[in-house]
Coordinates of C-alpha atoms and ligand atoms in Angstrom, one line a residue:
M1 CA -95.5 36.2 12.1
A2 CA -94.3 34.6 8.9
K3 CA -90.6 33.6 8.8
L4 CA -88.0 34.4 6.2
S5 CA -87.6 31.7 3.6
V6 CA -84.3 30.8 2.0
R7 CA -86.1 31.8 -1.3
D8 CA -86.3 35.4 0.0
V9 CA -82.5 35.6 0.4
D10 CA -79.8 36.3 -2.1
V11 CA -77.4 33.4 -1.5
R12 CA -75.2 33.7 -4.6
G13 CA -71.5 33.3 -3.6
K14 CA -72.4 33.5 0.1
R15 CA -71.4 31.0 2.8
V16 CA -74.7 29.5 3.8
L17 CA -74.7 27.5 7.1
V18 CA -77.5 25.0 6.9
R19 CA -78.8 23.1 9.9
V20 CA -80.2 19.8 8.6
D21 CA -81.6 16.8 10.3
F22 CA -79.4 13.9 9.3
N23 CA -80.2 12.0 12.5
L24 CA -80.9 8.8 10.5
P25 CA -82.4 5.7 11.9
V26 CA -79.8 3.0 12.4
K27 CA -79.4 -0.6 13.5
E28 CA -76.8 -0.8 16.3
D29 CA -74.4 -3.7 16.4
G30 CA -71.7 -3.2 19.1
N31 CA -69.3 -0.6 17.8
K32 CA -71.0 -0.3 14.4
V33 CA -74.2 1.3 13.3
E34 CA -75.8 0.6 10.0
I35 CA -78.0 3.3 8.4
T36 CA -81.4 1.7 7.7
D37 CA -83.2 4.6 6.0
D38 CA -82.0 7.7 4.2
T39 CA -85.3 9.5 4.0
R40 CA -84.1 12.4 6.1
I41 CA -81.2 13.1 3.7
R42 CA -83.6 12.9 0.8
E43 CA -86.0 15.3 2.5
A44 CA -83.2 17.8 2.8
L45 CA -82.4 17.6 -1.0
P46 CA -84.8 20.3 -2.1
T47 CA -83.0 22.9 0.0
I48 CA -79.5 21.5 -0.8
N49 CA -80.3 21.5 -4.6
Y50 CA -81.9 25.0 -4.4
L51 CA -78.7 26.3 -2.8
R52 CA -76.5 24.6 -5.4
E53 CA -78.6 25.9 -8.2
H54 CA -78.3 29.4 -6.7
K55 CA -74.5 29.1 -6.4
A56 CA -74.2 29.3 -2.7
R57 CA -71.3 27.8 -0.7
M58 CA -73.1 25.4 1.5
I59 CA -71.9 24.2 4.9
L60 CA -74.2 21.5 6.3
M61 CA -74.4 20.6 10.0
S62 CA -76.4 18.0 11.9
H63 CA -76.6 15.8 14.9
F64 CA -76.6 12.0 14.6
G65 CA -77.5 9.6 17.4
R66 CA -76.7 10.2 21.1
P67 CA -72.9 10.3 21.4
K68 CA -73.4 12.4 24.6
G69 CA -70.9 15.1 23.9
K70 CA -68.0 12.8 23.1
R71 CA -66.4 11.7 19.8
A72 CA -67.9 8.3 19.0
P73 CA -66.6 6.9 15.7
K74 CA -69.7 5.0 15.1
Y75 CA -71.7 8.2 15.1
S76 CA -69.5 10.0 12.6
L77 CA -71.3 11.7 9.8
R78 CA -68.5 10.8 7.4
P79 CA -70.5 7.9 5.8
V80 CA -73.4 10.3 5.4
A81 CA -71.2 12.7 3.4
D82 CA -70.3 9.8 1.1
H83 CA -73.9 8.9 0.7
L84 CA -74.9 12.5 0.0
H85 CA -72.2 12.6 -2.7
T86 CA -74.0 9.8 -4.5
L87 CA -77.4 11.5 -4.1
I88 CA -76.3 14.8 -5.6
N89 CA -73.6 13.5 -7.9
Q90 CA -71.1 16.0 -6.4
P91 CA -68.3 15.4 -4.0
V92 CA -69.1 16.5 -0.5
I93 CA -66.2 17.9 1.6
F94 CA -66.1 16.5 5.1
S95 CA -64.8 18.5 8.1
Q96 CA -63.8 16.2 10.9
D97 CA -64.2 19.1 13.4
T98 CA -67.3 21.2 13.9
I99 CA -65.5 24.4 14.8
G100 CA -62.0 25.8 14.8
E101 CA -59.1 25.6 12.4
V102 CA -60.2 22.6 10.3
P103 CA -63.6 23.9 9.2
T104 CA -62.3 27.4 8.9
K105 CA -59.6 26.4 6.4
I106 CA -62.1 24.2 4.5
V107 CA -64.7 27.0 4.3
G108 CA -62.1 29.6 3.3
A109 CA -61.1 27.5 0.3
M110 CA -64.7 26.7 -0.8
R111 CA -66.0 28.0 -4.1
D112 CA -69.5 28.6 -5.3
C113 CA -71.7 25.5 -5.4
D114 CA -69.3 23.5 -3.1
V115 CA -70.9 21.5 -0.3
T116 CA -69.2 20.8 3.1
L117 CA -70.6 18.6 5.9
L118 CA -69.4 19.2 9.4
E119 CA -68.9 16.3 11.8
N120 CA -71.6 15.4 14.2
L121 CA -72.5 18.4 16.3
R122 CA -73.3 16.3 19.3
F123 CA -69.6 15.2 19.6
Q124 CA -69.4 18.5 21.4
P125 CA -71.2 18.8 24.8
E126 CA -71.7 22.5 24.0
E127 CA -74.2 21.7 21.3
E128 CA -77.0 20.4 23.6
A129 CA -76.0 22.8 26.3
N130 CA -76.8 25.7 23.9
D131 CA -73.4 27.1 24.7
P132 CA -73.0 30.7 23.3
K133 CA -69.3 30.3 22.6
F134 CA -69.8 27.2 20.5
A135 CA -72.8 28.8 18.7
G136 CA -70.7 31.8 18.0
A137 CA -67.9 29.7 16.6
L138 CA -70.3 27.9 14.3
A139 CA -71.7 31.2 13.2
E140 CA -68.2 32.3 12.1
L141 CA -68.4 29.7 9.3
G142 CA -71.3 31.3 7.5
D143 CA -72.8 34.6 6.3
I144 CA -76.4 33.3 6.2
Y145 CA -78.1 30.8 8.4
V146 CA -80.7 28.4 7.2
N147 CA -82.6 26.0 9.4
D148 CA -84.1 23.0 7.6
A149 CA -84.0 20.6 10.6
F150 CA -87.7 20.6 11.5
G151 CA -87.2 17.4 13.5
A152 CA -84.8 19.2 15.9
A153 CA -86.7 22.5 16.0
H154 CA -88.2 21.8 19.4
R155 CA -84.7 21.7 21.0
A156 CA -82.9 24.8 22.1
H157 CA -79.4 23.7 21.1
A158 CA -76.5 25.8 19.9
S159 CA -77.1 25.0 16.2
T160 CA -80.8 25.5 16.4
A161 CA -81.3 28.4 18.9
G162 CA -78.1 29.9 20.3
I163 CA -76.7 30.6 16.9
A164 CA -79.5 33.1 16.2
M165 CA -77.7 35.7 18.3
F166 CA -74.7 35.7 15.9
M167 CA -76.3 35.6 12.5
N168 CA -78.2 38.5 10.9
V169 CA -80.0 36.6 8.3
R170 CA -81.8 33.4 9.6
A171 CA -84.1 31.7 7.1
M172 CA -86.1 28.6 7.0
G173 CA -85.2 25.9 4.5
L174 CA -87.7 24.4 2.1
L175 CA -88.5 21.4 4.3
M176 CA -89.0 23.6 7.3
E177 CA -91.3 25.8 5.2
K178 CA -93.4 22.8 4.0
E179 CA -93.7 21.5 7.6
L180 CA -95.0 24.8 8.8
K181 CA -97.3 25.2 5.8
Y182 CA -99.1 22.0 6.7
L183 CA -98.8 21.6 10.5
H184 CA -99.2 25.3 11.2
E185 CA -101.1 27.2 8.5
E186 CA -103.3 24.4 7.2
L187 CA -104.3 23.2 10.6
D188 CA -104.8 26.7 12.0
K189 CA -108.0 27.1 9.9
P190 CA -108.7 23.5 8.7
A191 CA -111.3 22.8 6.1
K192 CA -114.2 21.3 8.0
P193 CA -115.1 18.7 9.0
F194 CA -111.7 18.3 10.7
V195 CA -111.2 14.8 12.0
V196 CA -108.4 13.8 14.3
I197 CA -107.2 10.2 14.9
M198 CA -105.0 9.9 18.0
G199 CA -103.3 6.7 19.1
G200 CA -100.0 5.5 20.4
A201 CA -98.6 4.6 23.7
K202 CA -99.5 7.2 26.2
V203 CA -102.1 9.8 27.0
S204 CA -99.5 11.8 28.9
D205 CA -97.5 12.4 25.7
K206 CA -100.5 13.8 23.9
I207 CA -102.6 15.7 26.5
G208 CA -101.4 19.1 25.3
V209 CA -102.2 18.2 21.7
L210 CA -105.6 16.8 22.6
K211 CA -106.5 19.9 24.5
A212 CA -105.3 22.2 21.7
L213 CA -107.1 20.2 19.0
M214 CA -110.4 20.2 21.0
Q215 CA -110.6 23.9 20.0
K216 CA -110.7 23.1 16.3
A217 CA -111.6 19.4 15.6
D218 CA -115.1 18.3 14.8
A219 CA -114.3 14.7 15.8
I220 CA -111.5 13.1 17.7
M221 CA -111.0 9.3 17.5
I222 CA -108.9 7.5 20.0
G223 CA -107.0 4.2 19.6
G224 CA -103.9 2.5 20.8
A225 CA -102.8 2.0 24.4
M226 CA -104.0 5.5 25.1
A227 CA -107.6 4.4 24.8
N228 CA -107.2 2.0 27.8
T229 CA -106.8 5.0 30.2
F230 CA -110.1 6.3 28.9
F231 CA -111.8 2.9 29.3
K232 CA -110.6 2.7 32.8
A233 CA -112.0 6.2 33.5
Q234 CA -115.4 5.0 32.3
G235 CA -115.3 1.8 34.4
I236 CA -114.7 -0.5 31.5
P237 CA -112.6 -3.5 32.5
I238 CA -109.2 -3.5 30.8
G239 CA -107.7 -6.8 31.9
A240 CA -103.9 -6.6 31.9
S241 CA -103.7 -3.9 29.2
R242 CA -101.1 -1.2 29.3
V243 CA -102.6 1.8 31.2
E244 CA -101.5 5.0 32.9
A245 CA -103.1 4.5 36.3
D246 CA -102.2 8.0 37.4
K247 CA -103.8 9.7 34.3
I248 CA -107.4 8.5 34.9
D249 CA -108.5 11.9 36.2
L250 CA -107.0 13.5 33.3
A251 CA -108.8 11.2 30.9
T252 CA -112.1 12.1 32.7
E253 CA -111.2 15.8 32.3
L254 CA -110.6 15.4 28.6
L255 CA -113.9 13.5 28.2
D256 CA -115.7 16.4 30.0
L257 CA -113.9 19.0 27.9
A258 CA -115.0 17.2 24.7
K259 CA -118.6 17.3 25.8
K260 CA -118.4 20.9 26.7
R261 CA -116.9 21.9 23.4
G262 CA -119.3 19.7 21.4
V263 CA -116.5 17.7 19.9
K264 CA -117.4 14.1 18.9
F265 CA -115.0 12.1 21.0
R266 CA -115.0 8.5 19.8
L267 CA -113.4 5.7 21.8
P268 CA -113.1 2.2 20.4
I269 CA -116.3 0.2 20.8
D270 CA -114.6 -3.2 20.4
I271 CA -111.0 -4.3 20.9
V272 CA -108.8 -7.2 19.7
E273 CA -107.3 -8.8 22.8
A274 CA -104.3 -11.1 23.1
Q275 CA -102.7 -13.2 25.9
E276 CA -99.2 -11.9 25.2
I277 CA -97.5 -9.1 23.2
K278 CA -95.6 -11.3 20.8
P279 CA -96.0 -12.7 17.3
G280 CA -98.1 -15.8 17.3
A281 CA -99.7 -14.9 20.7
K282 CA -103.1 -16.4 21.4
M283 CA -105.8 -14.0 20.4
G284 CA -109.3 -13.7 21.8
N285 CA -112.6 -12.7 20.3
T286 CA -113.4 -9.1 19.9
S287 CA -116.4 -8.2 21.9
R288 CA -118.3 -5.0 22.4
L289 CA -117.0 -2.9 25.2
S290 CA -119.3 -1.8 28.1
P291 CA -118.9 -1.4 31.9
N292 CA -120.0 -5.1 32.2
S293 CA -118.0 -6.5 29.3
G294 CA -114.5 -5.3 28.8
I295 CA -111.2 -6.9 28.2
T296 CA -110.8 -10.4 29.7
A297 CA -108.9 -10.6 33.0
G298 CA -105.2 -11.3 32.3
W299 CA -105.5 -10.4 28.6
Q300 CA -104.4 -7.2 26.8
A301 CA -105.9 -4.8 24.3
V302 CA -103.6 -4.9 21.2
D303 CA -105.7 -3.4 18.4
I304 CA -109.1 -1.8 17.6
G305 CA -111.8 -4.2 16.5
C306 CA -113.7 -4.3 13.2
A307 CA -116.8 -2.4 14.6
T308 CA -114.4 0.4 15.6
I309 CA -112.7 0.3 12.2
A310 CA -116.1 0.8 10.6
L311 CA -117.0 3.6 12.9
F312 CA -113.7 5.4 12.3
E313 CA -114.0 4.9 8.5
E314 CA -117.4 6.5 8.6
E315 CA -115.9 9.7 10.2
I316 CA -112.9 9.7 7.9
A317 CA -115.1 9.5 4.8
K318 CA -117.0 12.7 5.9
A319 CA -113.8 14.7 6.7
K320 CA -112.2 17.5 4.7
T321 CA -109.1 17.6 6.8
I322 CA -107.6 14.7 8.7
L323 CA -104.8 14.6 11.1
W324 CA -103.4 11.3 12.3
N325 CA -101.0 10.8 15.1
G326 CA -100.2 7.5 16.7
P327 CA -100.9 3.9 15.6
V328 CA -104.2 2.4 16.9
G329 CA -102.6 -0.9 17.8
I330 CA -99.3 -2.6 18.3
F331 CA -98.7 -2.5 14.5
E332 CA -95.1 -3.8 14.8
I333 CA -96.7 -7.3 15.2
P334 CA -98.5 -8.1 12.0
D335 CA -101.4 -9.9 13.8
F336 CA -102.1 -6.7 15.7
A337 CA -101.7 -4.3 12.8
R338 CA -105.0 -4.7 11.1
G339 CA -106.6 -1.6 12.6
T340 CA -103.7 0.6 11.9
I341 CA -103.5 -0.6 8.3
A342 CA -107.2 0.0 7.9
I343 CA -106.9 3.6 9.1
A344 CA -104.0 4.2 6.7
E345 CA -106.1 2.7 3.8
A346 CA -109.1 4.8 4.7
L347 CA -106.9 7.9 4.7
A348 CA -105.4 6.9 1.4
K349 CA -108.8 6.6 -0.1
S350 CA -110.1 9.9 1.3
R351 CA -110.1 13.1 -0.8
A352 CA -109.5 15.2 2.3
T353 CA -106.2 16.9 3.1
T354 CA -104.4 14.1 5.1
I355 CA -101.6 15.0 7.5
I356 CA -99.6 12.4 9.3
G357 CA -97.4 13.4 12.3
G358 CA -95.5 11.2 14.8
G359 CA -92.7 8.9 14.2
D360 CA -94.5 5.5 14.6
S361 CA -97.6 6.6 12.6
V362 CA -95.3 7.6 9.7
T363 CA -93.6 4.2 9.9
A364 CA -97.0 2.5 9.8
V365 CA -98.1 4.5 6.7
K366 CA -94.8 3.6 5.0
Q367 CA -95.1 -0.1 5.9
A368 CA -98.5 -0.1 4.4
G369 CA -97.0 1.3 1.2
L370 CA -99.4 4.3 1.3
A371 CA -97.0 7.2 2.0
D372 CA -97.5 8.7 -1.5
K373 CA -101.2 8.7 -1.0
M374 CA -101.1 11.2 1.9
T375 CA -101.1 15.0 1.4
F376 CA -98.3 15.5 3.9
I377 CA -96.1 13.4 6.1
S378 CA -94.2 15.2 8.8
T379 CA -90.5 14.4 9.4
G380 CA -90.7 15.6 13.0
G381 CA -92.2 13.4 15.8
G382 CA -91.6 15.5 18.9
A383 CA -91.4 18.7 17.0
S384 CA -94.8 18.1 15.2
L385 CA -96.5 17.4 18.5
E386 CA -95.2 20.5 20.2
L387 CA -96.2 22.6 17.2
L388 CA -99.7 21.1 17.2
E389 CA -99.9 22.0 20.9
G390 CA -99.4 25.6 19.9
K391 CA -96.0 25.9 21.6
E392 CA -93.4 28.2 20.2
L393 CA -90.5 26.0 19.0
P394 CA -87.0 27.4 19.7
G395 CA -85.7 26.5 16.3
I396 CA -88.5 28.5 14.6
A397 CA -88.5 31.4 17.0
A398 CA -84.8 31.8 16.2
L399 CA -85.5 32.6 12.6
S400 CA -85.8 36.1 11.1
D401 CA -89.3 37.4 10.6
K402 CA -90.2 38.1 7.0
Ligands
LIG501 P1 -96.2 8.2 17.4 O1 -94.7 7.9 17.3 O2 -96.8 7.9 16.0 O3 -96.5 9.5 17.9 P2 -96.4 6.8 19.9 O4 -94.9 6.8 20.0 O5 -97.2 7.6 20.8 O6 -96.8 7.1 18.3 O7 -96.9 5.3 20.1 C1 -96.5 4.2 19.3 C2 -96.4 2.9 20.0 O8 -97.7 2.7 20.7 C3 -96.1 1.8 19.1 O9 -94.9 1.2 19.4 C4 -97.3 0.8 19.4 O10 -96.8 -0.6 19.5 C5 -97.8 1.3 20.7 N1 -99.2 0.8 20.9 C6 -100.2 1.1 20.1 N2 -101.3 0.5 20.6 C7 -101.0 -0.2 21.7 C8 -101.6 -1.0 22.7 N3 -102.9 -1.3 22.6 N4 -100.9 -1.5 23.7 C9 -99.6 -1.2 23.9 N5 -98.9 -0.5 23.0 C10 -99.6 0.0 22.0
LIG502 MG1 -93.2 7.3 18.8

């Protein structure tokens, strides 16, 4: 059932408690962390600005890093409050506690359009434990609950799930709404042909998604380390490539399932191999893969080859809907990034609806400078995978039905 949107709620003069995802990527240096990317704050701005325009009193809450239930100054959200101030040109009140006297006093003195940010929710062990007392204390701070933290929606924590019990009105924010529009509605009945590109580190991370997508996709193309497990299942030598030796049966099962469903299941037909995983490593020739000619003993598969790129481009050109999850090579090393960049370029050129999910694939698209050429880029790695698997996410289940 469709969920209530913040746009359906009268927020004027109300205390609106908003769960955002300000879990920003950082560079750690001993006791300091440096924020390297503020995209997640910017992604929350539509909801924040909507609430300001509609004269709500906004109390923002988020987790940040993994302080493991203890106060860790380096994971304080205070600098984030300062940064948000510069993004919205309005002072952001900061509450050094998440519950209790400090935020209660602050919220009691708030006026319409004011914005308060609570300290890192994960300073309290009760957050991840989904403790009802903590959830109830958070709920005291607001009249209306809004969840805009899609990236945390697959976690049943106090601020995403437990809080539902204590709030009558629980709406999705504008980012959450957009995520569900593309990852849920759009992919539920995708315009055909629907082509999926799956890559990344492990088959085991993506079994559920692959199985679920077999019901809808016309073609599934596999790249990345995950392809190696399928090679092995087919008796193709994989040298010293990364593989999940205990997932070979599963790979066979997925290959059979694709055949049964009539889904085109495309594995790489050639591979770039290298002697080591490091910049400047010695690279070999790319050769066609077959049971008698695979990856050289002692060498590793690091990217898809050019024949595979051409094959994948052909499918991409035919598609009306494309979902991409997981880089097809070790794109962090420029020599091994050609396949991943080629896929990003093919998607950018395509007129299909292009949807990118998964943390590293998103990074790859951004690195290629092609983010604005995609229809939709998800902000949730784990959450997007679970949604694509067809699982019910606690943070979404907790919201009021429309
Ligand atoms: P996403 O975050 O997009 O879902 P994953 O986390 O599943 O993607 O996988 C991304 C990682 O997979 C990257 O760090 C990349 O270096 C790695 N990877 C891709 N291809 C290979 C390969 N052939 N061998 C080893 N690692 C690979
Ligand atoms: Mg990842």
